[in-house]
Short mmCIF file of C-alpha atoms in Angstrom, two decimals:
data_model
loop_
_atom_site.label_atom_id
_atom_site.label_comp_id
_atom_site.label_asym_id
_atom_site.label_seq_id
_atom_site.Cartn_x
_atom_site.Cartn_y
_atom_site.Cartn_z
CA MET A 19 -227.01 74.37 -35.48
CA SER A 20 -224.00 77.17 -36.65
CA VAL A 21 -225.78 80.48 -38.33
CA PRO A 22 -223.10 82.06 -40.76
CA VAL A 23 -222.34 85.77 -39.54
CA THR A 24 -224.34 87.53 -42.48
CA ALA A 25 -227.64 85.06 -41.59
CA ARG A 26 -227.18 86.31 -38.12
CA ALA A 27 -226.59 89.83 -39.17
CA ALA A 28 -230.24 89.34 -40.98
CA VAL A 29 -231.77 87.80 -38.17
CA GLY A 30 -230.83 90.66 -35.38
CA ALA A 31 -232.06 93.50 -37.81
CA LEU A 32 -235.58 91.75 -38.19
CA VAL A 33 -235.25 91.20 -34.50
CA LEU A 34 -234.63 94.90 -34.31
CA VAL A 35 -237.40 95.64 -36.61
CA LEU A 36 -240.10 93.58 -34.78
CA ALA A 37 -238.97 94.98 -31.51
CA GLY A 38 -239.44 98.69 -33.04
CA CYS A 39 -242.72 97.85 -34.26
CA GLY A 40 -244.33 96.29 -30.73
CA SER A 41 -247.91 95.42 -30.45
CA VAL A 42 -249.60 95.89 -33.99
CA SER A 43 -253.08 96.27 -31.96
CA PRO A 44 -252.76 99.37 -29.55
CA PRO A 45 -254.02 99.60 -25.88
CA ARG A 46 -257.32 100.47 -25.59
CA PRO A 47 -258.11 103.74 -24.13
CA ALA A 48 -258.80 104.05 -19.95
CA ALA A 49 -262.39 102.79 -19.08
CA GLU A 50 -264.40 106.34 -19.22
CA LEU A 51 -267.40 106.74 -16.74
CA PRO A 52 -270.09 105.74 -19.10
CA LEU A 53 -273.16 108.21 -17.32
CA THR A 54 -273.92 111.18 -17.91
CA LEU A 55 -273.71 113.16 -14.52
CA GLN A 56 -274.93 116.81 -15.45
CA ARG A 57 -278.90 115.56 -14.27
CA TRP A 58 -277.52 114.26 -10.94
CA SER A 59 -279.52 116.29 -8.04
CA ALA A 60 -276.26 116.74 -5.95
CA ALA A 61 -275.06 118.77 -8.90
CA ASP A 62 -276.25 121.95 -8.31
CA ARG A 63 -274.82 122.76 -4.85
CA THR A 64 -272.63 125.32 -3.89
CA PRO A 65 -269.09 125.00 -3.31
CA GLU A 66 -268.38 126.52 -0.41
CA VAL A 67 -265.09 126.08 1.60
CA ASP A 68 -265.33 127.82 4.76
CA GLY A 69 -266.21 125.64 7.65
CA ALA A 70 -266.27 122.26 5.54
CA VAL A 71 -264.56 119.39 7.15
CA PRO A 72 -262.37 117.04 4.82
CA LEU A 73 -263.33 113.12 3.84
CA GLN A 74 -260.30 111.82 4.70
CA ARG A 75 -259.73 110.92 8.85
CA TRP A 76 -263.75 111.58 8.51
CA TRP A 77 -263.97 109.70 12.08
CA THR A 78 -261.53 112.83 13.60
CA ALA A 79 -264.85 115.60 12.91
CA PHE A 80 -266.83 113.78 15.48
CA GLY A 81 -264.40 114.97 17.87
CA ASP A 82 -264.40 111.90 20.38
CA PRO A 83 -261.06 110.46 21.16
CA GLY A 84 -262.75 106.85 22.13
CA LEU A 85 -264.25 106.87 18.11
CA THR A 86 -260.57 107.66 16.74
CA GLU A 87 -258.76 105.27 18.87
CA LEU A 88 -261.18 102.16 17.71
CA VAL A 89 -261.22 103.27 14.32
CA GLU A 90 -257.72 103.54 13.79
CA ALA A 91 -257.09 100.64 15.93
CA ALA A 92 -259.17 98.76 13.39
CA LEU A 93 -257.00 99.89 10.57
CA ALA A 94 -253.91 98.61 12.03
CA ALA A 95 -255.06 94.95 13.04
CA ASN A 96 -258.85 93.50 11.74
CA PRO A 97 -257.79 90.06 9.60
CA ASP A 98 -260.01 91.22 6.87
CA LEU A 99 -257.84 94.20 5.80
CA ALA A 100 -254.99 91.92 6.33
CA GLY A 101 -256.31 89.70 3.83
CA ALA A 102 -257.00 92.56 1.32
CA ALA A 103 -253.44 93.81 1.55
CA ALA A 104 -252.23 89.95 1.02
CA ALA A 105 -254.28 89.95 -1.69
CA VAL A 106 -252.92 93.33 -3.16
CA ALA A 107 -249.32 91.81 -2.34
CA GLN A 108 -250.20 88.48 -4.82
CA ALA A 109 -251.44 91.01 -7.59
CA ARG A 110 -248.18 92.46 -7.96
CA ALA A 111 -246.33 89.35 -7.66
CA LEU A 112 -248.28 88.14 -10.62
CA ARG A 113 -247.89 91.41 -12.60
CA ASP A 114 -244.00 91.12 -11.87
CA VAL A 115 -244.77 87.77 -13.43
CA ALA A 116 -246.22 88.94 -16.44
CA ARG A 117 -243.56 91.86 -16.92
CA ALA A 118 -241.09 89.24 -16.83
CA ALA A 119 -242.34 87.18 -19.71
CA THR A 120 -241.72 90.20 -21.87
CA GLY A 121 -238.00 90.27 -21.15
CA PRO A 122 -235.39 87.39 -22.73
CA ALA A 123 -234.84 84.45 -20.96
CA VAL A 124 -231.59 82.38 -20.22
CA ASP A 125 -230.95 78.95 -18.55
CA ALA A 126 -227.56 77.53 -17.56
CA SER A 127 -226.78 73.89 -17.50
CA ALA A 128 -223.84 71.32 -16.61
CA ALA A 129 -223.42 67.91 -17.14
CA VAL A 130 -221.07 64.82 -17.00
CA GLN A 131 -222.01 61.81 -18.76
CA ARG A 132 -219.61 58.89 -18.69
CA GLY A 133 -220.35 55.43 -20.95
CA ARG A 134 -219.14 53.01 -23.74
CA VAL A 135 -220.01 51.66 -26.95
CA GLY A 136 -219.29 48.14 -27.83
CA SER A 137 -216.20 47.05 -26.93
CA ALA A 138 -214.66 50.65 -26.79
CA PRO A 139 -212.97 51.74 -23.62
CA ALA A 140 -215.46 54.27 -21.37
CA GLY A 141 -215.34 57.65 -22.09
CA THR A 142 -216.17 60.30 -20.33
CA THR A 143 -217.91 64.00 -21.50
CA VAL A 144 -218.04 67.08 -19.88
CA ARG A 145 -220.88 69.76 -21.26
CA ALA A 146 -221.24 73.45 -19.81
CA GLY A 147 -224.11 75.69 -21.75
CA LEU A 148 -225.97 78.64 -21.85
CA ASP A 149 -229.78 78.77 -23.86
CA ALA A 150 -231.28 82.30 -24.27
CA GLY A 151 -234.43 82.61 -25.67
CA TRP A 152 -236.89 85.63 -26.38
CA GLU A 153 -240.07 85.90 -27.98
CA VAL A 154 -240.86 88.65 -30.06
CA ASP A 155 -244.05 90.50 -28.67
CA TRP A 156 -245.18 90.64 -32.86
CA PHE A 157 -249.11 91.23 -31.99
CA GLY A 158 -249.02 92.32 -28.60
CA ARG A 159 -249.76 89.33 -26.32
CA ARG A 160 -247.65 89.66 -23.86
CA ALA A 161 -247.59 93.69 -23.63
CA ALA A 162 -251.49 92.90 -23.05
CA ALA A 163 -250.78 90.36 -20.56
CA LEU A 164 -248.92 92.97 -18.82
CA ARG A 165 -251.59 95.55 -19.20
CA ALA A 166 -253.91 92.95 -17.44
CA GLY A 167 -251.32 92.75 -14.78
CA ASP A 168 -251.00 96.22 -14.04
CA ALA A 169 -255.30 96.65 -13.85
CA ASP A 170 -255.70 93.55 -11.75
CA VAL A 171 -253.10 95.22 -9.34
CA ALA A 172 -255.01 98.85 -9.33
CA ALA A 173 -258.46 96.19 -8.72
CA SER A 174 -256.89 94.85 -5.64
CA GLU A 175 -255.43 98.01 -4.35
CA ALA A 176 -259.01 99.55 -4.66
CA ASN A 177 -260.42 96.45 -2.93
CA LEU A 178 -257.97 97.14 -0.22
CA GLY A 179 -259.53 100.49 0.01
CA LEU A 180 -263.02 99.27 -0.21
CA VAL A 181 -262.05 97.09 2.95
CA ARG A 182 -260.57 100.10 4.54
CA LEU A 183 -263.73 102.44 3.97
CA THR A 184 -266.40 99.94 5.07
CA LEU A 185 -264.20 98.92 8.19
CA ALA A 186 -263.55 102.30 9.23
CA ALA A 187 -267.65 102.92 8.73
CA GLU A 188 -268.67 99.50 10.27
CA VAL A 189 -266.54 100.51 13.58
CA ALA A 190 -268.24 104.25 13.70
CA ALA A 191 -271.61 102.70 12.82
CA THR A 192 -271.62 100.30 15.85
CA TYR A 193 -269.96 102.64 18.14
CA PHE A 194 -273.12 105.05 17.78
CA GLU A 195 -275.67 102.18 18.20
CA GLY A 196 -274.17 100.96 21.09
CA TRP A 197 -274.01 104.74 22.33
CA GLY A 198 -277.49 104.30 21.36
CA ALA A 199 -278.38 100.92 23.35
CA ARG A 200 -276.11 102.48 26.49
CA GLU A 201 -278.03 105.70 26.54
CA ARG A 202 -281.67 103.85 26.37
CA LEU A 203 -280.33 101.79 28.99
CA ARG A 204 -279.64 104.64 31.28
CA VAL A 205 -282.73 106.16 30.23
CA ALA A 206 -284.76 103.25 31.59
CA GLN A 207 -282.61 103.18 34.78
CA GLN A 208 -283.73 106.81 35.51
CA SER A 209 -287.35 105.65 34.77
CA LEU A 210 -286.83 102.88 37.12
CA ALA A 211 -286.02 105.36 39.65
CA ALA A 212 -289.21 108.10 39.03
CA GLN A 213 -291.37 104.42 39.73
CA LEU A 214 -289.65 103.42 42.43
CA ASP A 215 -290.36 106.65 44.26
CA SER A 216 -293.89 106.89 42.95
CA LEU A 217 -294.15 103.05 44.22
CA GLU A 218 -293.18 104.44 47.70
CA LEU A 219 -295.30 107.54 47.54
CA THR A 220 -298.42 105.02 46.69
CA GLN A 221 -297.47 102.89 49.76
CA TRP A 222 -297.69 105.73 52.15
CA ARG A 223 -301.10 106.71 50.37
CA VAL A 224 -302.41 103.22 50.63
CA GLN A 225 -301.22 103.18 54.36
CA ALA A 226 -303.02 106.63 54.76
CA GLY A 227 -306.33 105.47 53.04
CA LEU A 228 -305.57 108.18 50.40
CA ALA A 229 -305.16 105.57 47.42
CA SER A 230 -306.62 102.00 46.33
CA ALA A 231 -304.93 98.55 46.54
CA LEU A 232 -305.32 98.64 42.92
CA ASP A 233 -303.11 101.88 42.66
CA LEU A 234 -300.32 99.86 44.37
CA GLU A 235 -300.65 96.57 42.31
CA THR A 236 -300.40 98.92 38.98
CA ALA A 237 -297.28 100.77 40.31
CA ARG A 238 -295.44 97.42 41.30
CA ALA A 239 -296.71 96.14 37.62
CA ALA A 240 -294.91 99.32 35.95
CA VAL A 241 -292.08 98.82 38.27
CA GLU A 242 -291.21 95.22 37.29
CA GLN A 243 -291.99 95.85 33.58
CA THR A 244 -289.38 98.67 33.49
CA ARG A 245 -286.83 96.17 35.43
CA ALA A 246 -287.89 93.51 32.55
CA SER A 247 -286.12 95.44 30.10
CA LEU A 248 -283.22 96.12 31.32
CA PRO A 249 -281.22 92.74 30.59
CA VAL A 250 -282.13 93.16 26.96
CA LEU A 251 -280.70 96.94 26.77
CA GLU A 252 -277.83 95.21 28.58
CA VAL A 253 -277.68 92.64 26.05
CA SER A 254 -277.45 94.99 23.46
CA VAL A 255 -274.54 97.11 25.14
CA ARG A 256 -272.56 94.16 25.78
CA GLN A 257 -272.91 93.00 21.99
CA SER A 258 -271.95 96.08 20.65
CA MET A 259 -268.92 95.99 22.51
CA HIS A 260 -268.20 92.66 21.49
CA ALA A 261 -268.47 93.64 17.68
CA LEU A 262 -266.11 96.51 18.33
CA ALA A 263 -263.55 93.91 19.90
CA VAL A 264 -263.61 91.44 17.35
CA LEU A 265 -263.53 94.53 14.12
CA THR A 266 -260.14 95.90 16.16
CA GLY A 267 -258.39 92.57 15.76
CA ARG A 268 -259.28 91.71 19.72
CA ALA A 269 -261.21 88.95 21.34
CA PRO A 270 -264.86 89.52 22.90
CA GLY A 271 -264.31 91.34 26.11
CA ALA A 272 -261.61 93.16 25.29
CA GLU A 273 -261.67 96.38 27.42
CA LEU A 274 -262.15 99.22 25.18
CA PRO A 275 -262.59 102.78 25.14
CA ASP A 276 -265.58 104.21 27.45
CA PRO A 277 -268.30 105.60 25.00
CA PRO A 278 -269.09 109.53 25.79
CA ALA A 279 -271.71 110.71 28.11
CA ALA A 280 -272.83 112.99 25.72
CA ALA A 281 -274.87 112.27 22.45
CA PRO A 282 -272.68 112.15 19.05
CA ALA A 283 -271.89 115.50 17.48
CA PRO A 284 -271.50 115.10 13.84
CA PRO A 285 -269.79 118.14 12.31
CA THR A 286 -272.35 120.13 10.34
CA ALA A 287 -270.40 120.57 7.23
CA TRP A 288 -268.54 117.59 5.23
CA THR A 289 -266.22 118.55 2.03
CA LEU A 290 -268.03 116.76 -0.80
CA PRO A 291 -266.74 116.32 -3.88
CA LEU A 292 -268.74 117.17 -7.17
CA PRO A 293 -270.57 114.30 -8.75
CA ALA A 294 -268.01 112.94 -11.00
CA ASP A 295 -265.62 113.32 -8.59
CA VAL A 296 -267.62 110.92 -6.24
CA LEU A 297 -267.60 108.39 -8.41
CA ARG A 298 -264.11 108.40 -9.04
CA GLN A 299 -262.89 108.54 -5.68
CA ARG A 300 -265.05 105.59 -4.36
CA PRO A 301 -263.13 102.68 -4.24
CA ASP A 302 -266.10 100.13 -5.46
CA VAL A 303 -266.25 101.99 -8.73
CA ALA A 304 -262.17 102.46 -9.21
CA ALA A 305 -262.20 98.61 -8.62
CA ALA A 306 -264.70 97.86 -11.21
CA GLN A 307 -262.98 100.32 -13.76
CA ALA A 308 -259.93 98.55 -13.15
CA ARG A 309 -261.63 95.15 -13.68
CA LEU A 310 -263.01 96.59 -17.08
CA GLN A 311 -259.45 97.54 -18.14
CA ALA A 312 -258.32 94.05 -17.24
CA ALA A 313 -260.74 92.36 -19.11
CA PHE A 314 -259.84 94.51 -22.40
CA ALA A 315 -256.32 93.31 -21.99
CA ARG A 316 -257.23 89.90 -21.89
CA ALA A 317 -259.63 90.37 -24.82
CA ASP A 318 -256.55 91.81 -26.62
CA GLN A 319 -254.56 89.04 -25.17
CA ALA A 320 -256.88 86.16 -26.48
CA GLU A 321 -256.72 87.94 -30.00
CA ALA A 322 -253.12 88.30 -30.43
CA ALA A 323 -252.77 84.48 -28.98
CA ARG A 324 -254.61 83.72 -32.61
CA TRP A 325 -251.41 84.76 -34.78
CA PRO A 326 -248.11 83.34 -35.64
CA THR A 327 -245.42 83.59 -32.65
CA LEU A 328 -241.71 84.65 -33.50
CA ARG A 329 -238.95 83.51 -31.17
CA LEU A 330 -235.35 84.36 -31.30
CA GLY A 331 -233.19 81.35 -29.33
CA GLY A 332 -229.17 81.10 -29.47
CA SER A 333 -226.92 78.85 -27.30
CA LEU A 334 -223.22 78.45 -26.45
CA SER A 335 -222.03 75.00 -24.99
CA LEU A 336 -219.02 73.87 -24.50
CA ALA A 337 -218.20 69.85 -24.50
CA ALA A 338 -214.63 68.04 -23.51
CA PRO A 339 -213.42 64.81 -22.10
CA ARG A 340 -211.81 66.83 -19.34
CA VAL A 341 -212.96 69.87 -17.29
CA SER A 342 -209.74 71.41 -18.22
CA ASP A 343 -209.97 71.33 -21.93
CA LEU A 344 -213.60 72.93 -21.34
CA PHE A 345 -211.43 75.99 -21.93
CA ASP A 346 -210.09 75.24 -25.18
CA VAL A 347 -211.92 77.45 -28.22
CA THR A 348 -212.71 74.00 -29.95
CA ALA A 349 -214.86 72.93 -27.44
CA LEU A 350 -217.26 75.87 -28.22
CA THR A 351 -220.55 75.46 -30.19
CA ARG A 352 -222.58 78.48 -30.93
CA ALA A 353 -225.95 78.43 -32.58
CA LEU A 354 -228.86 80.83 -33.26
CA ALA A 355 -232.39 80.00 -34.22
CA LEU A 356 -235.56 81.70 -35.24
CA ASN A 357 -238.43 79.86 -34.67
CA LEU A 358 -242.18 81.11 -36.24
CA ALA A 359 -244.85 78.80 -35.25
CA ALA A 360 -248.54 79.46 -35.76
CA THR A 361 -251.56 77.39 -35.30
CA VAL A 362 -252.97 75.89 -38.74
CA PHE A 363 -255.75 73.85 -37.03
CA ASP A 364 -257.40 73.93 -33.46
CA GLY A 365 -261.03 73.24 -34.06
CA GLY A 366 -261.76 76.93 -33.42
CA ALA A 367 -260.99 77.07 -29.65
CA ALA A 368 -258.54 80.17 -30.24
CA GLN A 369 -261.31 82.25 -31.69
CA ALA A 370 -264.03 80.95 -29.17
CA GLN A 371 -261.47 81.77 -26.56
CA ALA A 372 -261.55 85.51 -27.76
CA ARG A 373 -265.09 85.35 -27.95
CA ALA A 374 -265.22 84.54 -24.58
CA GLN A 375 -262.90 86.98 -23.61
CA ALA A 376 -264.74 89.43 -25.43
CA ALA A 377 -267.78 89.06 -23.91
CA ALA A 378 -266.18 88.80 -20.22
CA ALA A 379 -265.17 92.57 -21.22
CA GLU A 380 -269.09 93.25 -21.79
CA GLN A 381 -269.82 91.70 -18.32
CA ALA A 382 -267.16 94.45 -16.65
CA ARG A 383 -268.70 97.20 -18.58
CA ALA A 384 -272.16 96.17 -17.77
CA ALA A 385 -271.00 95.90 -13.89
CA LEU A 386 -269.13 99.12 -14.33
CA ALA A 387 -272.34 101.03 -15.26
CA ALA A 388 -274.30 98.81 -12.16
CA THR A 389 -271.47 100.12 -9.59
CA LEU A 390 -272.00 103.93 -10.62
CA LEU A 391 -275.97 103.45 -10.67
CA GLU A 392 -275.68 102.05 -7.05
CA ALA A 393 -272.70 104.75 -5.91
CA LEU A 394 -275.37 107.76 -7.25
CA ARG A 395 -278.41 105.73 -4.98
CA ASP A 396 -276.19 105.63 -2.16
CA VAL A 397 -275.52 109.15 -1.98
CA GLU A 398 -278.76 110.13 -2.60
CA ASN A 399 -280.38 107.94 -0.02
CA ALA A 400 -277.94 109.03 2.48
CA LEU A 401 -278.88 112.64 2.06
CA VAL A 402 -282.50 111.72 2.30
CA ALA A 403 -282.29 109.82 5.37
CA LEU A 404 -280.33 112.80 6.88
CA ALA A 405 -283.03 115.33 5.88
CA GLY A 406 -285.94 113.00 7.51
CA ASP A 407 -283.83 111.56 10.55
CA ARG A 408 -283.28 115.42 11.26
CA GLU A 409 -286.63 116.64 11.34
CA ARG A 410 -287.26 113.62 13.29
CA LEU A 411 -284.65 114.59 16.11
CA LEU A 412 -285.90 117.73 16.26
CA ARG A 413 -289.52 116.82 16.58
CA LEU A 414 -288.70 114.26 19.61
CA GLN A 415 -286.64 116.95 21.03
CA ASP A 416 -289.45 119.01 21.39
CA ALA A 417 -291.70 116.35 22.47
CA VAL A 418 -289.13 115.01 25.35
CA ALA A 419 -289.39 118.15 26.70
CA ALA A 420 -292.82 118.68 26.80
CA ALA A 421 -293.08 115.20 28.11
CA ARG A 422 -290.88 115.59 30.80
CA GLN A 423 -292.86 119.02 32.09
CA ALA A 424 -296.02 116.81 31.88
CA GLU A 425 -294.39 114.10 34.18
CA GLN A 426 -293.17 116.98 36.46
CA LEU A 427 -296.73 118.13 36.74
CA ALA A 428 -298.23 114.90 37.10
CA THR A 429 -295.93 113.87 39.78
CA GLN A 430 -296.52 116.94 41.50
CA ARG A 431 -300.59 116.51 41.20
CA TYR A 432 -300.20 113.22 42.12
CA ALA A 433 -298.28 113.89 45.84
CA ALA A 434 -300.94 116.19 46.16
CA GLY A 435 -303.70 113.71 45.54
CA LEU A 436 -305.29 115.65 42.83
CA ILE A 437 -304.98 112.75 40.18
CA ASP A 438 -304.88 108.90 40.25
CA TYR A 439 -301.80 106.93 39.99
CA ARG A 440 -303.10 105.98 35.93
CA ALA A 441 -302.73 109.38 35.11
CA LEU A 442 -298.89 109.61 36.65
CA LEU A 443 -298.10 106.08 34.72
CA ASP A 444 -299.14 107.03 31.99
CA ALA A 445 -296.91 110.77 31.94
CA GLN A 446 -294.21 108.13 32.84
CA ARG A 447 -294.46 105.70 30.46
CA THR A 448 -295.14 108.65 27.69
CA LEU A 449 -291.79 110.03 28.69
CA LEU A 450 -289.82 107.02 28.69
CA ALA A 451 -290.55 105.61 25.59
CA LEU A 452 -290.03 109.49 24.10
CA GLN A 453 -286.46 109.17 25.78
CA GLY A 454 -285.78 105.98 24.09
CA ASP A 455 -286.76 107.22 20.79
CA LEU A 456 -284.78 110.34 21.18
CA ALA A 457 -281.53 108.28 21.88
CA ALA A 458 -282.25 106.23 18.85
CA ALA A 459 -282.53 109.04 16.72
CA ARG A 460 -279.69 110.50 17.85
CA ALA A 461 -277.22 107.66 17.53
CA ALA A 462 -279.29 107.16 13.86
CA TRP A 463 -278.47 111.17 12.99
CA ALA A 464 -274.54 110.12 13.74
CA VAL A 465 -275.15 106.78 11.70
CA ASP A 466 -276.35 108.52 8.45
CA HIS A 467 -273.31 110.78 8.71
CA VAL A 468 -271.30 107.68 8.46
CA ARG A 469 -272.95 106.39 5.63
CA LEU A 470 -273.10 109.55 3.95
CA VAL A 471 -269.03 109.67 4.05
CA LYS A 472 -269.22 105.97 2.96
CA ALA A 473 -271.26 106.80 0.36
CA LEU A 474 -268.68 109.27 -0.87
CA GLY A 475 -265.68 107.43 -0.45
CA GLY A 476 -264.39 108.93 2.55
CA GLY A 477 -261.10 107.56 3.78
CA TRP A 478 -259.94 106.63 0.79
CA SER A 479 -257.70 108.37 -1.86
CA PRO A 480 -257.05 106.81 -5.21
CA THR A 481 -253.40 107.79 -6.43
CA ASP A 482 -254.71 108.46 -9.66
CA ALA A 483 -257.65 110.82 -8.47
CA GLY A 484 -256.20 113.97 -10.23
CA PRO A 485 -257.23 117.33 -8.66
CA GLY A 486 -258.78 117.62 -5.71
CA PRO A 487 -262.34 117.91 -5.19
CA LEU A 488 -264.26 120.83 -4.43
CA ALA A 489 -265.51 121.76 -1.03
CA ALA A 490 -269.44 121.86 -0.66
CA THR A 491 -271.25 122.16 2.44
CA VAL A 492 -274.35 119.93 2.80
CA GLN A 493 -276.97 121.13 5.12
CA PRO A 494 -279.95 118.10 5.36
#
């Protein structure tokens, strides 16, 4: 259909007006944190910058090259991380699809047709044309779809950060737990060596008539009991190494850095953000906020879908019996169309869809509130665990020192014949148990630091985080 110039001018003016008006439903404000944080127990910590350790690349703060190598290898080669990165690429591509839908679309076509009518000779028609169309975003439906796509991208990026944070924390925790298992194995091997010496001494005493056969069999039983514990500890060590290999994207049994001989040395202070910054910098909170924004946008999109759509279209077509005639002005046909469409009756489907999206937004709001509470709980639990395990570690160190002194005295008194073997065995068993508990406590102390930095969102920095967090020293 050909449209007169005056009509085309009127339509063009209408389109400009509509395009200038944009969406009649303005975008919703950014999702704010719906919790009051002033009463959080961590809020009254005194900021202190000197000596604090930043949360970015927190694994380097332990001063362990092996741990740094493993964490960075995992961040480079872990399959779960690669899958999360692919999800980000997918979300960005879908967002680009929504962005492309806000602009005009142009289609080109060409055809050659040959036919005849009745007894008339056959004729050939050559056609070429361009069709353009643009849906005016009268009520903001396409703009809402684009906002939802942007929010989906932000959510997938935050989820990628969550995978990175979880992966680094899991590598560090497994590394320290593996050190604890290796240390308990070393303690058991040392205890076995001491028990073998005691067994040899008991054999001499039995031959000299200074000890009974009961002491000899008791010493042999203690040796075999300690030997029986070694395979269990060796299995724990090997399993931790297998777990580290898989986390770093390698097959179990691959060569890995040797753990340190010394106990893990967590930093004495972290650079901790204040409570509101803690919540904003955690990737799970950022993802929940982004999902809430996406739900808001889809609710706006469903609401806008209930209203009429306005589409501007135009076409240029050329038709002639020969290709050479296509460039003749008489072969050109121009058309401009303005289409206004609205659904008169759909049984309430559009309204129900709008209600469904509004309910989805409420679910996202509740999920964000739950995520915020979990974030507070994680930080508080990590701080409580640090305080408790630190106290336990100090007490176990004193207990091991006392048990070691008692074992040495018992060994000397047994060699001098002043006590029987059972007293020596009790001292050796007490020392072995306490040394194993101390190794486990040292590993747990290091793992507690990992859990704290994970609770604080360490190792991930959102691009829209704003000002950097204040430094605060935590002394459990």
